[in-house]
Coordinates of C-alpha atoms in Angstrom, one line a residue:
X13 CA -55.2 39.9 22.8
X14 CA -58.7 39.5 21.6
X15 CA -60.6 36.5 23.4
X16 CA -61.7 33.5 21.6
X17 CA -65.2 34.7 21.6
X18 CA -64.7 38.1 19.5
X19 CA -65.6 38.3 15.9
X20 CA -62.8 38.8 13.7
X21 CA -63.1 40.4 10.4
X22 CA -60.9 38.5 7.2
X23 CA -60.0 40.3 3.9
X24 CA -61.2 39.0 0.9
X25 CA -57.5 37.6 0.0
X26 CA -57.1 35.9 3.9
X27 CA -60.7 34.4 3.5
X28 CA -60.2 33.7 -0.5
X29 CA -57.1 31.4 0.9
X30 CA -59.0 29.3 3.5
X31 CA -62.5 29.3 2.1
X32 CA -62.0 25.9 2.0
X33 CA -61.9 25.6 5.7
X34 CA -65.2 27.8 6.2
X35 CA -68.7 26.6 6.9
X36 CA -69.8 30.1 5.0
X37 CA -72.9 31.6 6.1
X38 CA -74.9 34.3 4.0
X39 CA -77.0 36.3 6.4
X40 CA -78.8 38.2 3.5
X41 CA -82.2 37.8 2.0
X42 CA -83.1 35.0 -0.3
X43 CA -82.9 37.7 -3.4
X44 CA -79.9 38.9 -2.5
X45 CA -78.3 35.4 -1.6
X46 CA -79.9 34.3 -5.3
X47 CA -78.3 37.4 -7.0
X48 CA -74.9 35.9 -6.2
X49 CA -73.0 34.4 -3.1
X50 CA -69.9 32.7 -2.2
X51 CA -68.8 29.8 -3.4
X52 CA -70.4 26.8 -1.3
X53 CA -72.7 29.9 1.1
X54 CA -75.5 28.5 2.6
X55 CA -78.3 31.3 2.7
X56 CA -79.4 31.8 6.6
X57 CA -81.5 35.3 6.7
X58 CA -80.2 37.4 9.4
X59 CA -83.4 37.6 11.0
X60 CA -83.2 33.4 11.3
X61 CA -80.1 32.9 13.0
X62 CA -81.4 32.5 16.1
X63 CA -83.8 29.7 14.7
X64 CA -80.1 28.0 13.3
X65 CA -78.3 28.3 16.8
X66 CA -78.4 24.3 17.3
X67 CA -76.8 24.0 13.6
X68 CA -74.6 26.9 14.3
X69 CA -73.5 26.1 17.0
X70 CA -73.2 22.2 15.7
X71 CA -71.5 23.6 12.4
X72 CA -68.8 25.4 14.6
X73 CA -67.5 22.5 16.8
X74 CA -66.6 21.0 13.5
X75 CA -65.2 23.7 11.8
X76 CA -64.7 27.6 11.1
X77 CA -67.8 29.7 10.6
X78 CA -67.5 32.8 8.4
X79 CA -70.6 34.7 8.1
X80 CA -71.3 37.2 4.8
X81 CA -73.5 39.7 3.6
X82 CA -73.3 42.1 1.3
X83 CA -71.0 45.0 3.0
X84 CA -70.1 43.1 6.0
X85 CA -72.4 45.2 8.4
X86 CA -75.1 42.6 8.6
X87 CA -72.6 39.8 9.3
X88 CA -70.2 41.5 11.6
X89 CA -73.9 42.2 13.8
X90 CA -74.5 38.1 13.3
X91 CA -70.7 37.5 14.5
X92 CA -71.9 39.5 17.4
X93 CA -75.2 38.2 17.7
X94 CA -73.5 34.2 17.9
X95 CA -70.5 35.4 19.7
X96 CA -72.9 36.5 22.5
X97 CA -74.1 32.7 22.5
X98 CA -70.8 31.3 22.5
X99 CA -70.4 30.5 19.0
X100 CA -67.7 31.7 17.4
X101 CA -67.6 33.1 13.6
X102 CA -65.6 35.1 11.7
X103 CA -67.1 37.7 9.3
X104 CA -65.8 39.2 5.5
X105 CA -64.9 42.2 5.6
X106 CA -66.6 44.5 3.1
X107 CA -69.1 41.1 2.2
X108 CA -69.8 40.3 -1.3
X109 CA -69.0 43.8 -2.7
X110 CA -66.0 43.6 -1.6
X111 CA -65.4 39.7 -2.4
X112 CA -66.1 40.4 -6.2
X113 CA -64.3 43.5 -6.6
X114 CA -61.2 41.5 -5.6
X115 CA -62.5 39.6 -8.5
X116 CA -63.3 36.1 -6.8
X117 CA -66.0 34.2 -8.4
X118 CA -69.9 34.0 -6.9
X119 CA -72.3 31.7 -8.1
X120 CA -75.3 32.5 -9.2
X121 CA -78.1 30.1 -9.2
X122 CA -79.0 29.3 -13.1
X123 CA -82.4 29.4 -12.1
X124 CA -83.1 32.4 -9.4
X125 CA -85.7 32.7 -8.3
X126 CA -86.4 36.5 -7.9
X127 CA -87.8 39.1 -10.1
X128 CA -85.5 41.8 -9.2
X129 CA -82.3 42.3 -11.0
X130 CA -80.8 45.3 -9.2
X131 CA -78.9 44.8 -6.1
X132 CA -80.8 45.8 -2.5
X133 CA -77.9 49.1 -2.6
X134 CA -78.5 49.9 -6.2
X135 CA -82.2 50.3 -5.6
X136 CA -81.5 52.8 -2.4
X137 CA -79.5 54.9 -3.9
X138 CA -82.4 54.7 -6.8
X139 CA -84.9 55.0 -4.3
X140 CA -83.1 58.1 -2.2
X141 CA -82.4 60.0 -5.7
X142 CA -86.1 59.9 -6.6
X143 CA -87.4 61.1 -3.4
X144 CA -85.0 63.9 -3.2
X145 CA -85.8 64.7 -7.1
X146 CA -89.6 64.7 -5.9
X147 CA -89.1 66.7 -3.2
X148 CA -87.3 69.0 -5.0
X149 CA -89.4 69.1 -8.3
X150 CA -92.3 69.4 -5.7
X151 CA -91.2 72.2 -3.6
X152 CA -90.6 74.7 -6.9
X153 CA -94.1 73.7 -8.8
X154 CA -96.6 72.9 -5.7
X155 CA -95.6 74.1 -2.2
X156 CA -92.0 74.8 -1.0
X157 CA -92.8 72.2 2.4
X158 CA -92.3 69.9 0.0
X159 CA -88.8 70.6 0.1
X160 CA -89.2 68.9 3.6
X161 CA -89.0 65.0 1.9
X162 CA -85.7 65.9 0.0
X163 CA -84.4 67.0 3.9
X164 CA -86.1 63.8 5.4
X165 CA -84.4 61.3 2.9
X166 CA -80.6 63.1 3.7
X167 CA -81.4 63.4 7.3
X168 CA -82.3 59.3 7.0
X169 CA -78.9 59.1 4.8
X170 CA -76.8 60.8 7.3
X171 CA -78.6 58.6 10.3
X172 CA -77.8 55.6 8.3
X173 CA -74.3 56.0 8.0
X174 CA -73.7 56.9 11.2
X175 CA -75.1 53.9 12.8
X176 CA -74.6 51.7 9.7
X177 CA -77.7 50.4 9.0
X178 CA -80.0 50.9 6.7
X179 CA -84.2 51.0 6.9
X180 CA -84.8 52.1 3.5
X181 CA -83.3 48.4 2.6
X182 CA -85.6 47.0 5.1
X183 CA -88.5 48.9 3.3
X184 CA -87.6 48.2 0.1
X185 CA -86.9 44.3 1.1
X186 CA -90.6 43.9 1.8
X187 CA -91.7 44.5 -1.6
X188 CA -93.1 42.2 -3.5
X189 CA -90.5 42.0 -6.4
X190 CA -87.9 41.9 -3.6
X191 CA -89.1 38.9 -2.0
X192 CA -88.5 35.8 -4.0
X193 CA -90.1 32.2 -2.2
X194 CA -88.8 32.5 1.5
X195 CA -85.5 31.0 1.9
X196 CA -85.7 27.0 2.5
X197 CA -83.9 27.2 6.0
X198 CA -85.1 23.7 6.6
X199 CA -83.4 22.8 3.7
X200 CA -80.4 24.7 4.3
X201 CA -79.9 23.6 8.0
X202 CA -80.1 20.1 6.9
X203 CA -77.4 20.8 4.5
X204 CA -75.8 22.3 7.2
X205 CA -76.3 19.0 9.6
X206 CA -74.4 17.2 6.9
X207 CA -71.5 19.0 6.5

């Protein structure tokens, strides 16, 4: 028996058929959040959660809390994170990818604002393929240590899946076209307050 305190992870169809009962919490950045969330999500960064505790912890004395991001990694570390602190949350299993490849519906913001239309995975496999091309392409026409970036990135691949996370996103989620205005989260923790 699994205490009250421990995360547990919903499907896409057991989360689809009590959405309505969630306070849903999208722990990704603002681009990602703009690029298309659940229905209703409020967009908390992962990295503000613990600025949200008193809203959190608010929200879940009134209600369910199930926390998404866009693979269910992210969330499944908030779940932990709040669990820690007492709060209880559920996460989605597989996040958003998952979510719309069961073909449920995410809104997207008519108006986002962010200037990059590829998805935060999309443009690490992108990034990852053109290193190892350059290291490659590099190795046979300049030096063959070049070689050594094409061994770097898959070494950094393998080390990512092992411990499921990912610092090429955090890299690539600095850049500018990545960053849209910094998520409102005085905004959306007043929404939150009002639920």
């Amino acid at each position: 028996m699994t205490s009250p305190l421990s995360p547990v992870a919903l499907g896409t169809d057991q989360a689809g058929a009590r959405l309505h009962e969630f306070t849903v919490i999208d722990v990704r950045t603002p681009g990602e959040y703009a690029a298309g969330h659940l229905p209703g999500a409020l967009n908390i960064p992962v990295d503000q959660l613990r600025r949200a505790l008193p809203e959190l912890r608010h929200a879940a004395e009134r209600g369910a809390l199930l926390m998404v991001c866009a693979s269910g990694a992210r969330s499944g570390n908030a779940c932990a994170f709040l669990a820690e602190r007492g709060i209880p949350a559920a996460t989605l299993t597989g996040g958003t990818t998952a979510w719309a490849g069961a073909g449920h519906d995410l809104d997207r913001p008519v108006a986002c604002d962010t200037r990059s239309g590829w998805a935060m995975e999309r443009q690490v496999r992108f990034t990852a393929g053109t290193l190892v091309l350059l290291g490659l392409l590099l190795g046979l026409l300049v030096h063959p240590a070049f070689a050594l970036l094409s061994a770097g990135v898959a070494g950094g691949l393998v080390f990512s899946a092992l411990t499921d996370t990912c610092g090429m996103a955090v890299v690539l989620g600095k850049l500018p076209h990545n960053r849209p205005r910094p998520a409102d989260l005085a905004a959306t923790l007043a929404a939150l307050r009002a639920r």
